[in-house]
XYZ file of C-alpha atoms in Angstrom:
672
model
C -1.988 10.494 -39.617
C -4.727 11.389 -42.026
C -5.683 15.699 -41.990
C -8.985 14.659 -41.808
C -9.451 12.816 -39.077
C -6.909 15.279 -37.736
C -9.600 17.456 -38.184
C -12.120 15.964 -35.690
C -10.391 14.739 -33.191
C -9.156 18.450 -32.666
C -12.708 19.873 -32.820
C -13.689 17.055 -30.014
C -11.300 18.047 -27.934
C -12.821 22.112 -28.425
C -15.636 20.771 -27.833
C -14.465 19.294 -24.257
C -11.874 22.007 -23.140
C -15.534 23.970 -23.676
C -17.456 21.769 -21.372
C -14.882 21.454 -18.115
C -15.513 25.085 -18.671
C -19.372 25.346 -18.432
C -19.118 22.870 -15.722
C -17.034 24.911 -14.073
C -18.350 27.923 -14.253
C -22.223 25.644 -12.880
C -20.498 24.241 -10.086
C -19.203 27.429 -8.935
C -22.253 29.482 -9.454
C -24.167 26.381 -7.776
C -21.361 27.248 -4.858
C -21.576 30.217 -4.685
C -25.680 30.494 -4.398
C -24.519 27.374 -2.126
C -23.052 30.162 0.595
C -25.694 32.470 -0.021
C -28.251 30.305 0.847
C -26.391 29.010 4.465
C -25.966 31.979 5.253
C -29.769 32.988 4.766
C -29.925 29.949 7.046
C -28.027 30.565 9.144
C -29.237 34.863 10.176
C -33.151 33.151 10.158
C -32.054 30.315 12.862
C -30.156 32.675 15.261
C -32.510 35.499 14.836
C -35.641 33.760 15.604
C -34.375 31.067 17.776
C -36.712 32.105 20.051
C -39.682 32.167 18.834
C -39.136 28.665 16.244
C -38.912 26.600 19.947
C -42.061 28.476 20.948
C -43.620 27.669 18.474
C -42.883 24.643 15.810
C -40.010 23.377 18.544
C -37.541 20.498 18.074
C -38.992 20.241 14.909
C -38.814 23.034 13.212
C -34.762 23.870 14.687
C -33.919 19.834 13.114
C -35.204 20.493 9.587
C -32.924 23.746 9.575
C -29.601 22.302 10.182
C -30.638 19.184 8.207
C -30.805 21.476 4.894
C -27.797 23.166 6.912
C -26.274 20.268 6.707
C -26.782 18.662 3.065
C -25.459 21.946 1.763
C -22.545 22.119 2.921
C -22.152 18.231 1.608
C -23.148 19.641 -1.499
C -20.426 22.514 -1.515
C -18.005 20.027 -0.483
C -18.667 17.269 -3.988
C -18.897 20.400 -5.978
C -15.429 21.278 -4.277
C -14.289 18.502 -5.253
C -15.166 17.823 -8.899
C -13.454 21.760 -9.502
C -11.154 20.588 -8.367
C -11.210 17.600 -10.420
C -12.202 19.637 -13.822
C -9.431 21.899 -13.232
C -6.678 19.047 -12.857
C -8.744 17.284 -15.909
C -8.454 20.286 -18.286
C -4.697 19.219 -18.092
C -5.170 15.984 -20.040
C -9.230 15.503 -20.792
C -9.364 12.369 -22.131
C -5.986 10.186 -23.747
C -8.096 6.931 -24.972
C -11.130 6.831 -27.678
C -12.521 3.668 -28.449
C -15.772 3.018 -30.782
C -18.148 0.305 -29.165
C -20.170 -1.873 -31.025
C -23.694 -3.761 -30.679
C -25.014 -6.390 -33.023
C -26.842 -4.754 -35.532
C -26.228 -1.461 -34.432
C -23.445 1.731 -35.205
C -20.458 1.843 -33.401
C -20.404 4.415 -30.102
C -17.686 6.765 -30.010
C -16.423 6.064 -25.692
C -14.126 8.438 -24.827
C -11.593 7.775 -21.671
C -10.299 9.554 -19.689
C -9.243 10.142 -14.859
C -12.770 11.321 -14.772
C -16.220 11.550 -16.381
C -17.366 15.087 -18.434
C -20.777 15.119 -19.236
C -23.108 18.281 -21.110
C -25.656 19.383 -19.710
C -28.320 17.696 -21.593
C -26.513 14.227 -19.858
C -24.022 13.313 -22.872
C -21.030 11.771 -22.128
C -18.260 13.322 -23.640
C -15.711 11.926 -21.562
C -16.026 8.538 -19.714
C -13.813 7.238 -16.141
C -11.178 5.207 -16.684
C -13.100 3.239 -14.036
C -16.175 2.388 -15.929
C -17.509 -1.031 -16.446
C -17.475 -0.069 -20.277
C -14.124 0.914 -20.317
C -12.362 -2.536 -19.551
C -12.191 -2.828 -22.993
C -10.482 -0.103 -23.704
C -7.240 -1.611 -21.351
C -9.049 -5.701 -21.892
C -8.913 -5.817 -25.561
C -7.967 -6.895 -28.841
C -10.041 -5.498 -32.070
C -12.997 -7.008 -32.819
C -15.970 -9.234 -31.375
C -15.392 -9.420 -27.709
C -17.679 -8.204 -24.329
C -17.651 -6.777 -20.308
C -19.937 -7.592 -17.460
C -21.834 -4.285 -15.266
C -25.157 -4.316 -13.463
C -27.205 -5.747 -16.195
C -25.034 -8.667 -16.613
C -22.789 -9.399 -19.605
C -23.017 -7.184 -23.229
C -21.636 -8.730 -25.996
C -20.338 -6.480 -28.993
C -17.347 -5.065 -30.908
C -14.397 -2.990 -30.954
C -13.745 -2.006 -34.248
C -11.310 1.153 -33.301
C -8.361 1.895 -30.755
C -7.217 5.073 -30.762
C -4.594 6.916 -28.441
C -3.846 10.464 -27.766
C -1.028 12.914 -26.843
C -2.799 15.683 -25.950
C 0.286 19.174 -24.713
C -0.588 23.011 -23.545
C -4.471 22.158 -24.745
C -3.886 21.009 -27.752
C -4.176 17.117 -30.044
C -0.004 16.622 -31.061
C -0.746 13.326 -32.046
C -2.813 10.234 -32.000
C -2.295 6.732 -32.709
C -4.935 2.956 -34.222
C -3.482 0.076 -32.919
C -4.662 -3.768 -32.252
C -3.229 -3.477 -28.349
C -2.507 -1.344 -26.217
C 0.374 -2.484 -25.417
C 4.274 -1.777 -25.981
C 3.634 1.135 -27.765
C 5.133 4.481 -28.880
C 2.989 6.382 -26.010
C 4.259 4.633 -22.936
C 7.113 4.288 -24.281
C 6.853 7.681 -23.942
C 6.456 7.873 -20.193
C 8.156 5.147 -19.756
C 11.798 7.137 -20.738
C 10.756 10.348 -19.065
C 12.021 11.346 -15.998
C 11.755 10.297 -12.859
C 9.674 12.764 -10.186
C 9.419 13.267 -6.690
C 6.217 11.462 -7.014
C 4.197 8.420 -7.667
C 1.942 9.690 -10.524
C -1.185 7.875 -11.619
C -0.643 4.977 -14.835
C -4.398 5.557 -16.523
C -3.642 6.151 -19.457
C -0.753 3.157 -19.856
C -2.969 -0.007 -17.970
C -1.775 -3.165 -19.427
C -3.994 -5.915 -19.944
C -1.941 -7.732 -16.170
C -2.792 -4.725 -14.164
C -5.967 -4.295 -14.683
C -7.502 -7.745 -13.981
C -6.317 -7.077 -11.035
C -6.802 -3.085 -10.632
C -10.957 -4.554 -11.083
C -10.771 -8.132 -9.232
C -14.485 -7.843 -8.840
C -14.383 -9.561 -4.970
C -12.555 -8.257 -1.926
C -10.995 -12.401 -1.382
C -7.704 -12.234 -0.245
C -4.967 -12.359 -2.913
C -1.519 -12.112 -3.287
C 0.548 -10.564 -6.285
C 3.607 -11.898 -6.761
C 5.649 -8.600 -8.994
C 8.707 -8.627 -10.291
C 10.405 -5.096 -9.538
C 8.927 -2.847 -12.043
C 5.690 -3.927 -13.240
C 3.657 -1.468 -11.307
C 2.554 -3.140 -8.249
C 2.437 -0.170 -5.927
C 0.795 2.176 -8.888
C -2.026 -1.272 -9.140
C -2.174 -1.465 -5.346
C -3.512 2.188 -5.917
C -5.593 2.603 -8.537
C -7.117 -0.256 -7.023
C -8.633 1.799 -4.017
C -9.900 4.097 -6.796
C -11.861 1.494 -9.226
C -13.286 0.335 -5.305
C -13.912 3.850 -3.835
C -16.248 3.743 -7.466
C -17.360 1.255 -8.074
C -18.747 0.456 -4.606
C -19.148 4.255 -3.841
C -22.724 3.892 -1.907
C -20.960 0.850 1.013
C -17.038 1.660 1.173
C -15.115 5.495 2.437
C -11.303 6.009 2.206
C -11.497 5.758 5.765
C -12.200 2.491 5.417
C -9.604 1.148 2.923
C -6.330 0.783 5.005
C -2.051 0.466 3.657
C 0.619 -0.993 5.297
C 3.729 0.406 3.697
C 6.924 -0.362 4.184
C 8.084 3.273 5.969
C 6.694 6.871 6.756
C 8.842 8.148 3.051
C 7.475 5.345 0.947
C 3.937 6.361 2.485
C 4.294 10.007 1.494
C 4.742 9.468 -2.419
C 1.589 6.602 -2.078
C -0.556 9.370 -1.021
C 0.194 12.009 -3.741
C -1.305 9.176 -5.725
C -5.216 8.862 -4.759
C -5.941 12.845 -5.155
C -4.590 12.917 -8.348
C -7.681 10.292 -8.465
C -9.376 12.348 -7.273
C -10.293 10.112 -4.368
C -9.794 11.092 -0.619
C -6.416 9.525 1.002
C -7.428 6.610 2.642
C -5.621 5.978 5.928
C -1.315 5.074 5.543
C 0.210 3.219 8.209
C 3.914 1.223 8.861
C 3.755 -2.217 10.882
C 6.332 -0.638 13.485
C 3.382 3.305 14.369
C 1.114 0.500 13.992
C 3.395 -2.609 16.986
C 3.948 -0.169 18.740
C 0.781 1.443 19.660
C -0.618 -2.199 19.966
C 2.679 -3.235 21.490
C 2.979 -0.015 23.706
C 6.423 -1.781 25.054
C 10.230 -0.878 22.493
C 11.298 -2.739 19.919
C 14.114 -3.234 17.594
C 12.167 -1.350 14.036
C 13.626 -2.759 11.153
C 15.379 -1.065 9.807
C 17.530 -1.420 12.855
C 17.911 -5.200 11.916
C 18.927 -4.506 9.155
C 21.869 -1.692 9.669
C 23.482 -3.842 12.757
C 23.276 -7.523 10.300
C 24.022 -5.890 6.630
C 26.790 -4.209 8.108
C 28.405 -7.141 11.082
C 26.622 -10.117 9.247
C 26.832 -12.579 11.779
C 25.108 -16.486 11.191
C 24.289 -16.583 14.354
C 21.453 -13.361 12.964
C 21.235 -15.297 10.652
C 19.379 -18.883 11.942
C 17.850 -17.234 13.664
C 16.279 -14.938 11.207
C 16.369 -18.376 9.292
C 13.626 -20.058 12.372
C 11.663 -17.149 13.045
C 10.310 -15.850 10.037
C 10.129 -20.244 9.240
C 6.517 -21.819 9.357
C 7.000 -23.611 12.046
C 8.711 -21.353 14.566
C 4.563 -19.564 13.552
C 2.969 -23.989 14.652
C 5.682 -23.523 18.023
C 4.255 -20.527 18.909
C -0.060 -21.300 17.405
C 0.783 -24.693 20.155
C 1.920 -22.919 23.099
C -1.275 -20.671 22.551
C -3.174 -23.276 22.486
C -2.096 -24.997 25.109
C 0.494 -23.342 27.421
C -0.164 -20.208 27.699
C -3.467 -21.096 29.508
C -1.497 -22.721 32.839
C -0.128 -19.683 33.329
C -3.436 -18.725 35.008
C -3.494 -20.266 38.911
C -7.140 -20.992 40.377
C -8.131 -20.066 43.962
C -11.101 -19.875 45.902
C -13.281 -16.293 45.958
C -14.692 -14.951 48.421
C -16.848 -11.945 48.431
C -18.394 -12.078 52.037
C -21.422 -14.383 51.277
C -20.704 -15.197 47.234
C -18.067 -17.877 47.509
C -17.036 -18.632 43.901
C -14.752 -22.300 44.727
C -11.082 -22.651 43.274
C -12.495 -26.239 41.207
C -15.898 -24.356 39.496
C -13.687 -21.367 38.556
C -11.092 -24.332 37.195
C -13.833 -25.968 35.751
C -14.877 -23.097 33.528
C -11.471 -22.240 32.238
C -10.136 -25.558 31.461
C -12.638 -27.717 30.683
C -15.530 -25.308 29.776
C -13.038 -22.096 27.232
C -10.901 -24.794 26.881
C -10.976 -23.350 23.175
C -10.793 -20.158 23.403
C -7.971 -17.589 23.812
C -7.007 -16.685 26.626
C -8.972 -13.072 27.125
C -12.267 -14.833 26.011
C -11.869 -17.373 29.465
C -11.479 -14.310 31.069
C -13.670 -12.231 30.061
C -16.428 -14.755 30.329
C -15.593 -15.764 33.973
C -15.793 -12.624 34.505
C -19.835 -12.162 34.081
C -19.647 -15.618 35.737
C -18.383 -13.104 39.350
C -20.339 -10.082 38.600
C -23.411 -12.306 37.437
C -23.335 -13.626 40.691
C -23.231 -9.618 42.722
C -26.930 -9.568 41.285
C -26.040 -5.418 41.003
C -27.433 -2.624 39.827
C -27.409 -2.519 35.743
C -25.296 1.530 36.459
C -22.689 -0.578 38.546
C -22.629 -3.054 35.886
C -19.270 -2.071 33.891
C -17.588 -1.326 36.997
C -17.653 -4.391 38.943
C -16.945 -6.514 35.614
C -13.562 -4.691 35.698
C -12.715 -5.407 38.470
C -13.078 -8.836 38.656
C -11.209 -9.021 35.460
C -8.529 -7.430 37.723
C -8.780 -10.072 40.571
C -8.589 -12.590 37.663
C -5.483 -11.286 35.600
C -3.534 -10.787 38.944
C -4.010 -14.987 39.404
C -1.779 -15.669 36.202
C 1.770 -16.203 37.147
C 2.977 -13.918 35.711
C 2.080 -11.357 32.232
C 4.891 -9.356 31.617
C 5.171 -10.241 27.222
C 8.459 -10.506 27.245
C 8.671 -12.786 29.918
C 5.944 -14.673 28.925
C 7.573 -14.736 25.229
C 10.778 -16.282 27.006
C 9.419 -19.102 27.832
C 8.077 -19.723 24.695
C 11.652 -19.664 23.188
C 12.754 -21.922 25.911
C 9.552 -24.709 25.387
C 11.429 -24.849 21.036
C 15.240 -24.426 22.223
C 15.800 -21.332 21.897
C 17.820 -18.453 23.235
C 15.410 -15.907 25.044
C 15.848 -12.258 24.585
C 16.829 -9.004 26.412
C 14.831 -6.871 23.884
C 11.898 -7.430 21.589
C 13.580 -7.760 18.560
C 12.252 -7.249 15.171
C 11.320 -10.215 14.144
C 10.148 -10.998 17.689
C 7.598 -8.221 17.428
C 4.673 -10.449 15.668
C 5.280 -13.256 17.700
C 4.684 -10.787 20.549
C 1.669 -8.933 19.630
C -0.006 -12.611 18.889
C 0.853 -13.854 22.954
C -0.356 -9.838 23.496
C -3.286 -10.899 21.363
C -4.442 -13.897 23.012
C -3.634 -12.704 27.019
C -5.688 -9.758 26.408
C -6.824 -8.768 23.142
C -5.909 -6.147 20.710
C -7.869 -3.112 20.874
C -8.404 -2.398 17.267
C -7.665 0.774 16.314
C -6.976 -0.057 13.065
C -10.425 -1.221 11.324
C -10.532 -1.905 7.720
C -13.136 -2.914 4.878
C -9.991 -3.805 3.363
C -6.595 -3.735 4.101
C -3.737 -3.144 1.161
C 0.059 -4.953 2.325
C 2.673 -3.786 0.465
C 6.226 -5.263 0.467
C 5.021 -8.312 1.805
C 8.329 -10.127 1.652
C 9.765 -8.283 4.813
C 6.582 -10.746 6.920
C 6.987 -13.036 8.488
C 4.201 -16.240 8.967
C 3.994 -15.064 12.268
C 2.957 -11.473 10.488
C -0.113 -12.508 8.562
C -1.317 -14.714 11.331
C -1.385 -11.903 13.460
C -3.035 -9.725 10.261
C -5.889 -11.923 10.236
C -5.751 -12.066 13.648
C -6.690 -8.219 13.376
C -7.975 -7.930 10.489
C -11.117 -9.740 9.477
C -11.977 -8.767 5.723
C -10.427 -9.108 1.957
C -6.635 -8.503 1.698
C -4.310 -7.331 -1.263
C -0.311 -8.297 0.127
C 1.471 -7.479 -2.689
C 5.384 -7.497 -2.721
C 8.572 -9.394 -4.613
C 10.410 -12.612 -3.129
C 12.871 -11.611 -5.326
C 13.651 -8.810 -3.224
C 13.864 -9.854 0.192
C 17.282 -8.925 1.588
C 17.917 -10.907 4.806
C 17.024 -14.148 3.904
C 16.068 -15.712 0.586
C 12.822 -17.107 0.089
C 12.699 -20.160 -2.772
C 9.396 -19.583 -4.820
C 7.257 -22.683 -3.122
C 6.820 -20.159 -0.385
C 4.212 -18.434 -2.129
C 2.430 -21.990 -1.964
C 3.020 -22.183 1.770
C 1.382 -18.864 1.844
C -0.794 -19.300 -0.395
C -2.533 -21.655 1.973
C -2.528 -19.812 5.104
C -3.080 -16.514 4.293
C -6.515 -18.192 2.045
C -5.205 -16.685 -0.694
C -5.055 -16.745 -4.408
C -1.466 -15.940 -5.958
C -1.508 -13.582 -9.427
C 1.764 -12.865 -10.694
C 3.598 -10.339 -12.724
C 6.239 -11.397 -14.520
C 6.861 -8.042 -17.240
C 8.903 -5.221 -15.726
C 8.101 -1.497 -17.274
C 10.532 0.850 -14.827
C 14.078 -0.253 -16.804
C 16.043 0.029 -19.429
C 16.180 -3.529 -21.365
C 20.133 -3.637 -20.561
C 19.676 -2.595 -16.160
C 16.978 -5.026 -16.481
C 18.421 -8.217 -17.250
C 21.455 -7.159 -15.400
C 19.981 -7.310 -12.589
C 19.150 -10.181 -13.561
C 21.814 -11.565 -14.234
C 23.429 -10.375 -10.366
C 20.404 -12.290 -9.397
C 21.382 -15.200 -11.642
C 17.301 -15.827 -12.007
C 15.518 -15.133 -15.400
C 12.637 -13.624 -13.916
C 11.491 -10.492 -15.622
C 9.801 -9.454 -19.167
C 11.162 -6.691 -20.176
C 9.378 -3.762 -22.196
C 12.256 -3.089 -24.900
C 13.464 0.115 -24.118
C 16.637 0.759 -25.166
C 19.321 2.597 -23.324
C 22.463 2.486 -21.831
C 24.627 -0.685 -20.935
C 25.975 -0.767 -16.725
C 28.955 0.391 -16.226
C 31.031 -1.759 -14.272
C 33.961 1.006 -12.869
C 37.069 0.551 -11.086
C 38.895 3.193 -9.246
C 41.295 3.948 -6.243
C 39.447 6.195 -4.799
C 35.266 5.558 -4.712
C 34.495 8.886 -4.139
C 36.264 10.417 -7.041
C 34.344 7.830 -9.003
C 31.310 9.512 -7.447
C 32.455 13.019 -7.878
C 33.294 11.963 -12.306
C 29.842 10.295 -13.068
C 27.606 12.992 -11.018
C 29.762 15.996 -12.611
C 29.221 14.777 -16.338
C 25.547 13.400 -15.456
C 22.082 15.195 -17.242
C 21.632 18.187 -14.351
C 17.931 17.037 -14.111
C 18.580 13.435 -13.614
C 17.074 12.389 -9.738
C 19.808 10.365 -8.981
C 20.512 8.334 -5.712
C 23.291 7.230 -4.213
C 23.537 3.429 -2.898
C 25.574 2.264 0.001
C 25.729 -1.053 1.706
C 25.796 0.571 5.983
C 25.383 4.559 7.439
C 29.154 3.889 8.006
C 30.240 3.212 4.054
C 28.062 6.746 3.709
C 29.578 7.982 6.260
C 33.434 7.000 4.477
C 31.686 7.876 1.278
C 30.762 11.568 1.787
C 34.072 12.213 4.307
C 36.216 15.032 1.816
C 33.900 15.430 -0.549
C 31.603 18.826 -0.802
C 29.331 17.308 -3.872
C 28.816 14.324 -1.808
C 27.217 16.101 1.365
C 24.903 17.560 -0.608
C 23.943 14.018 -0.997
C 21.439 13.700 1.638
C 19.270 10.986 3.022
C 15.887 10.000 2.208
C 13.428 11.772 4.889
C 9.617 11.609 4.959
C 9.971 15.227 6.431
C 11.779 15.584 1.979
C 10.600 12.572 0.217
C 10.643 14.751 -2.486
C 15.144 15.238 -2.651
C 16.559 14.485 -6.996
C 19.909 13.687 -4.801
C 20.374 11.268 -2.355
C 22.115 8.820 -0.803
C 20.449 6.302 0.872
C 20.768 2.278 1.008
C 19.196 -0.561 -0.420
C 17.048 -1.371 2.216
C 15.758 2.707 2.478
C 15.665 2.742 -1.407
C 12.795 -0.360 -1.297
C 10.023 0.425 -3.130
C 11.806 4.407 -4.790
C 12.857 4.925 -8.161
C 15.697 7.237 -9.414
C 17.093 8.399 -13.011
C 20.049 6.941 -11.996
C 21.150 4.846 -8.739
C 25.494 4.215 -8.245
C 26.843 2.016 -6.257
C 29.983 2.292 -4.860
C 32.041 0.366 -2.652
C 31.165 -3.594 -5.006
C 34.065 -5.133 -3.830
C 34.293 -8.802 -3.558
C 34.437 -8.504 0.528
C 31.877 -5.913 0.696
C 29.387 -7.848 -1.728
C 30.250 -11.863 -0.917
C 27.113 -13.934 -0.225
C 23.186 -14.203 -0.674
C 22.458 -11.423 1.966
C 24.866 -9.130 -0.099
C 23.257 -10.718 -3.311
C 20.004 -9.284 -2.974
C 21.621 -5.992 -1.456
C 23.053 -5.700 -5.188
C 19.769 -6.423 -6.981
C 17.182 -4.228 -4.428
C 19.925 -1.932 -5.522
C 20.199 -1.817 -8.920
C 16.656 -2.536 -9.804
C 15.975 1.435 -8.089
C 17.918 2.786 -11.166
C 15.058 3.457 -15.277
C 18.061 4.644 -17.006
C 21.182 4.592 -16.319
C 23.174 2.292 -13.524
C 26.325 2.530 -12.212
C 29.675 -0.040 -10.260
C 31.946 1.240 -8.553
C 35.180 -1.006 -7.388
C 37.956 0.336 -5.492
C 39.182 -3.370 -4.702
C 38.370 -6.947 -6.847
C 34.968 -6.088 -8.511
C 32.075 -8.355 -6.680
C 31.547 -11.665 -8.182
C 28.097 -11.142 -8.741
C 28.665 -8.215 -11.096
C 28.855 -9.892 -14.183
C 31.062 -6.894 -15.771
C 34.344 -5.602 -14.885
C 36.191 -1.797 -17.218
């Protein structure tokens, strides 16, 4: 490092720190002043209420209320700004680039979590989401351009610099040609895992940045290998959209469909860290429970059942119900057959007579291209119109007409109708709604009654897309008529194996474009290569972060072997023992006081560093060390077992152990 440059950068850092303190002070003083004014207005309002009513009246009252509301909203904004500046003070900025327009001197742009601006409107630090800051992530040194509201701006990047700031001091800087695979990125990746998902604004890579800053809201499928940063990209995309479209898009307009409540708690850490309010996050299971109103088998219960028993019947059932052909058959049933459950009859109410033939003609002919609930709605309108009732009575009569019409169906029981469909395509009927039946049954309900949507959104993010079937995606289109971002990894599908062509079919069905993330940033090179050997495919490129070799150990006693590994680990490490089933967890913990201290992943306690869990529950979460016991040839023998081993192995950052108490699984390529 050049000492003169280092001194200059330290001086600039001090200037930024001073401005952060001054800015916080100004905003805090403004908050106090606003509070005084609010208090004064409320006092005036209370003491002079009757005089105001007698004089200027409602207009002045409304004006006072408006002033109070404005000041309170202003204070909310100021509070958030003070909180953001307090957080940003820990690391005011992480990079700098110098950009020059033709014939002009280069301007310096320092980039951080948010903007820092002097009272004279001088920008000391730019928000990473600003249009011009895309140059930091996207381009090398040299001629380039960026797009903003004024169009394309051409120029030249003449310097890129990264900073390491610790304890309010500039530790060092690095001038670089590219912001990938550098020392600072490697340092971040080498850190221990924590209980929270972090922002990645200082290490966003070019291929990630393209997805984060996409300006359209069209449907997009992101196929990303394990550790490629899919979920982090989604969270940063939310932050970017809320910044870019802050006048038309609010946090409550974005819905995130998370794979589990545990994972929801993890991702909810990110948006506040980025200075944004948390978007509405739910799980498909929670949403289905509310929309369906009936009991069903959750995906978690289903996985526990089939992983433990593994019957051919279950595999065949999953293969059929997760196919595009199954969806096509269901769509035909919804269009052609479900409407036949309605048996028209002549309706007589005093002098009003509506013939069976008229009802038949409207329902089966004039409205034949509509869903059942729309046909019933329109028929009810026609019936209500016949009575010429006062407007205030119309809604009651309309509800009554709908109830009468639905009583003319042979059945409106969703499970019975679903079984009629299953029988029509030669499948066995079900006694209870299974995990793969939920979406089809909801589609039946949508057609028959409509789904009263309490999940309105302007943009939807669906994580772990490989866990969903074509029926799910068709249902999502029925529920949300907006842009969607689907993220996942077809190679982390547990209960079925998805071919590469699946993405092409899914893209066509959902009218999506497909983007690929093939670079993994999570695991060491050794762990990543080992994981891919388990899978039998080379699917990922890796950052060149070296680490320890994966260890495959043979033992007479898995419990004692796991205890020994744990006793020798770095005490600061987060550790996950990943067993195949919950029965296996009980077997491993039996008689071991040490292993009994390891707890199951819990949405109420997501901050645990010592966890014992299953591959299905561990998806999306990462740990410094992963230990997989009972990794023998009888326990892990088929394609489902291969998937389980792959998912478990890709959770590890620094250390990975497989322990076999018999002959090791054929998917483990190295034994010791």
